[in-house]
Short mmCIF file of N, CA and C in Angstrom, two decimals:
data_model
loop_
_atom_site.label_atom_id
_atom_site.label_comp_id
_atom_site.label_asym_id
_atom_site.label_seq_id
_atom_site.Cartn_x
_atom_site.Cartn_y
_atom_site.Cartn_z
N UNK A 1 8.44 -0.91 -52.51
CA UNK A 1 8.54 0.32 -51.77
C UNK A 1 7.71 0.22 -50.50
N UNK A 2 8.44 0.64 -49.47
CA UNK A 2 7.69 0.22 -47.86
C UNK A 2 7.19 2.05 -47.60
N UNK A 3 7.10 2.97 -48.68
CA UNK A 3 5.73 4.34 -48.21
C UNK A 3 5.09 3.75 -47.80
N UNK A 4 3.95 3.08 -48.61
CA UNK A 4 2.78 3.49 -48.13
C UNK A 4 2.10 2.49 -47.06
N UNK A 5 3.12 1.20 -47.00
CA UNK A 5 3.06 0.56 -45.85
C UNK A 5 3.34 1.28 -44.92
N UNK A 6 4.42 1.95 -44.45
CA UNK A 6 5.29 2.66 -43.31
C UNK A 6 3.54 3.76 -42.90
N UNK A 7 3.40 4.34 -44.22
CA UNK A 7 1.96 5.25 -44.04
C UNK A 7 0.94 4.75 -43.08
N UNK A 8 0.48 3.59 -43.51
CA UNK A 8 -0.92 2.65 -43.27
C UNK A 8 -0.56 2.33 -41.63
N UNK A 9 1.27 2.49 -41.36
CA UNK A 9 1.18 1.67 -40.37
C UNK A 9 1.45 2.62 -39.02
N UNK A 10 1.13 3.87 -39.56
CA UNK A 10 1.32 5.04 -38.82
C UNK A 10 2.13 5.62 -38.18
N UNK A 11 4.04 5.30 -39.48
CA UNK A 11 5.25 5.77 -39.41
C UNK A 11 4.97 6.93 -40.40
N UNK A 12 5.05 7.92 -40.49
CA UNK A 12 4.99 9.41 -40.94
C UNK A 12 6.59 9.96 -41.68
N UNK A 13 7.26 9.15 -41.19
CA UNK A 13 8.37 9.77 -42.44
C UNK A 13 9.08 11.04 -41.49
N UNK A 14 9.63 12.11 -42.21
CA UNK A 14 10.35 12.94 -42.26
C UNK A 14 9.27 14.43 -41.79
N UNK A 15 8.63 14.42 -40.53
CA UNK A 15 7.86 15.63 -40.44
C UNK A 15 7.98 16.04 -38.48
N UNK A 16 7.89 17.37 -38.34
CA UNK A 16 7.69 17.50 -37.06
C UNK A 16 6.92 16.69 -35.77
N UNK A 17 7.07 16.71 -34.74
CA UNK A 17 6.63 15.45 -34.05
C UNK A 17 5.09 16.00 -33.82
N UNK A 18 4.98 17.35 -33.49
CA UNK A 18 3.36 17.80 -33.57
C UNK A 18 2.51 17.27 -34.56
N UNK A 19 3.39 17.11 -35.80
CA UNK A 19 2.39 17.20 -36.90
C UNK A 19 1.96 14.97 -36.90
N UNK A 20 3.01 14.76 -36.19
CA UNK A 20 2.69 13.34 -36.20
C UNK A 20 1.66 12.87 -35.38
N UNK A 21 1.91 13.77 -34.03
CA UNK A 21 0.39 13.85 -32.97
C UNK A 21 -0.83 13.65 -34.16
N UNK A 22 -0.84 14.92 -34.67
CA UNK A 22 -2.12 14.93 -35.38
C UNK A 22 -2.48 14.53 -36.73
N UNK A 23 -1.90 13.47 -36.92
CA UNK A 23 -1.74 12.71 -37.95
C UNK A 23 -2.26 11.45 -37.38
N UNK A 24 -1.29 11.45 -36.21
CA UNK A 24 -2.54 9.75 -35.32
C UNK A 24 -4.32 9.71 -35.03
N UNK A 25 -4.35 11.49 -34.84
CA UNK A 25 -5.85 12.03 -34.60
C UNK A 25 -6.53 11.75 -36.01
N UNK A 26 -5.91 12.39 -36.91
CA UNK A 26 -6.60 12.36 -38.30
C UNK A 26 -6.73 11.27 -38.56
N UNK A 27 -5.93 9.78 -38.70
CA UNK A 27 -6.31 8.79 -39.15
C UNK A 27 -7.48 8.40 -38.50
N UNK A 28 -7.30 8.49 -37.21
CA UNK A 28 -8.63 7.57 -36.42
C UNK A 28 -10.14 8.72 -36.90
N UNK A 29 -9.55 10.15 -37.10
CA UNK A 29 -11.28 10.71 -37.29
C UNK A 29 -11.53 9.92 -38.71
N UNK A 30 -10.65 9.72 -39.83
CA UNK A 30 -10.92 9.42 -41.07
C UNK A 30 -11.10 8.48 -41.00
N UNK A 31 -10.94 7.36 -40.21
CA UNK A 31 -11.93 6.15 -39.93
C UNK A 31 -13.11 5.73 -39.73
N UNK A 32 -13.41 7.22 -38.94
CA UNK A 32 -14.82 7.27 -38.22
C UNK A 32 -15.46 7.94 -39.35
N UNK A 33 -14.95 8.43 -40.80
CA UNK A 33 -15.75 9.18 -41.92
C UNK A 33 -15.90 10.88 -41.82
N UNK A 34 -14.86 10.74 -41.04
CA UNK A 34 -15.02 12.52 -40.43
C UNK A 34 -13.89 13.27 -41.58
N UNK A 35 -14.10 14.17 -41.74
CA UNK A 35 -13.15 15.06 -43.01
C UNK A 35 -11.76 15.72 -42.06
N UNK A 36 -10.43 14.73 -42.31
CA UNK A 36 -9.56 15.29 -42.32
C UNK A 36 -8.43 15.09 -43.11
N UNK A 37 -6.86 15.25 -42.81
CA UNK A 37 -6.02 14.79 -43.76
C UNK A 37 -5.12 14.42 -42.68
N UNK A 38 -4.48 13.23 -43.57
CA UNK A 38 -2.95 13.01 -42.86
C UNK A 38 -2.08 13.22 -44.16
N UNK A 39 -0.33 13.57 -43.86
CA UNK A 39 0.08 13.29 -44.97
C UNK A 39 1.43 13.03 -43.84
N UNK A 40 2.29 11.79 -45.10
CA UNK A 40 3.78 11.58 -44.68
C UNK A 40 4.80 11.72 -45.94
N UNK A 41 5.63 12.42 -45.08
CA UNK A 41 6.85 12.47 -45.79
C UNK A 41 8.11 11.21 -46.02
N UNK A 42 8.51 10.78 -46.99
CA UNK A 42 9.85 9.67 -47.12
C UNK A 42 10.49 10.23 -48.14
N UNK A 43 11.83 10.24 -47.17
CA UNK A 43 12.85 10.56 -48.09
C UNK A 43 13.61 9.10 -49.02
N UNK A 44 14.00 9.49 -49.93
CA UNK A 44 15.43 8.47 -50.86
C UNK A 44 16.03 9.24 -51.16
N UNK A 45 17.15 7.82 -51.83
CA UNK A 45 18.67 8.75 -51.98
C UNK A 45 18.00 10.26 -53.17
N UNK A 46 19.33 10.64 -53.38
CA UNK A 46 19.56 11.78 -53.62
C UNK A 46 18.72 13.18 -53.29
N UNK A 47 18.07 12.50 -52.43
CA UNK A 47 17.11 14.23 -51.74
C UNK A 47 15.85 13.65 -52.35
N UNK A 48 15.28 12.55 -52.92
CA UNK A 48 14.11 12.50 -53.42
C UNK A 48 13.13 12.40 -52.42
N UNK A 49 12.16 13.26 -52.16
CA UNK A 49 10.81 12.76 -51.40
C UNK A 49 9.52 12.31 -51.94
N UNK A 50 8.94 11.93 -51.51
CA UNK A 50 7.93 11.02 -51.65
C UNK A 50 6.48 11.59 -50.57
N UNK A 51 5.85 11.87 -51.15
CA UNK A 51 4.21 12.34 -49.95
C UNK A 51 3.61 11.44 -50.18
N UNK A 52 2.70 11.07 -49.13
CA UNK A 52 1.28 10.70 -49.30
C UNK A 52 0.59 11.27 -48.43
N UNK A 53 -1.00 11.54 -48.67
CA UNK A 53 -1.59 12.53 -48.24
C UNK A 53 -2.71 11.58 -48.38
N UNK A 54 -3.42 11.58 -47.03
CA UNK A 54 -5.20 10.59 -46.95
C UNK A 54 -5.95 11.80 -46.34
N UNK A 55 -6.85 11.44 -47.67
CA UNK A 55 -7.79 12.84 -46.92
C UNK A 55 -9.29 11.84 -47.19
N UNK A 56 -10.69 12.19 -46.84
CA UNK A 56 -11.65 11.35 -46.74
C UNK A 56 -12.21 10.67 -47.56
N UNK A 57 -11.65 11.18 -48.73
CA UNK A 57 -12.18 10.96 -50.37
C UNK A 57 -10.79 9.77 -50.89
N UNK A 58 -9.53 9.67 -50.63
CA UNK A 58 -8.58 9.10 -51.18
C UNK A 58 -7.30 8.80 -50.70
N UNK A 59 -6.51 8.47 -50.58
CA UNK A 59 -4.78 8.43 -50.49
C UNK A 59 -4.18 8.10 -51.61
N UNK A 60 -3.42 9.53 -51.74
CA UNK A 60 -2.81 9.78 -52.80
C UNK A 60 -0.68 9.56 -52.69
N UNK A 61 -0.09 8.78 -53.71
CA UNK A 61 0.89 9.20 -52.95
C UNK A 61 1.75 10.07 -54.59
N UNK A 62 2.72 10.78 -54.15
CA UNK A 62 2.71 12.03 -54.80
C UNK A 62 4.61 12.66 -54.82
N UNK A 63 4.79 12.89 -55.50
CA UNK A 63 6.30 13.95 -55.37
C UNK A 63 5.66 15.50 -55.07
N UNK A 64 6.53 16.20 -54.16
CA UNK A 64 6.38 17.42 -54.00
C UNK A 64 5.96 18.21 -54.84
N UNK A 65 6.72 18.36 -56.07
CA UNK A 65 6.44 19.10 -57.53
C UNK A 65 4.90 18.50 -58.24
N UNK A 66 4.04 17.64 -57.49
CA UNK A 66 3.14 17.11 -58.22
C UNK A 66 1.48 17.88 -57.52
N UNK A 67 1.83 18.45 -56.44
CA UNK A 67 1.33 19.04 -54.97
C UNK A 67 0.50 20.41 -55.50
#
């Protein structure tokens, strides 16, 4: 599965382009140890999505219903 590569490599999946702006911001503050979140969306077949969400403590990756 290429998530959480596509994630790491700061392709975001299926989300508004604002929210991808600040998803490039969040990774680099969460580098620097600063408290934020990124999360990306990937879709598969039949409507399945897929999250992952990096927040300062972890990256988690997740189904919607698990949220």
């Amino acid at each position: 599965d290429r998530s959480l590569e596509q994630f790491l490599d700061g392709e975001w999946g299926n989300i508004p382009t604002d929210e991808k702006e600040a998803n490039d911001k969040a990774m680099i503050d969460l580098d620097k140890g600063e408290p934020e979140m990124a999360q990306g969306v990937y879709m598969y077949q039949g409507g399945v999505q897929v999250w992952i969400i990096r927040d300062i403590n972890a990256t988690t990756v997740l189904f919607p219903s698990e949220y």
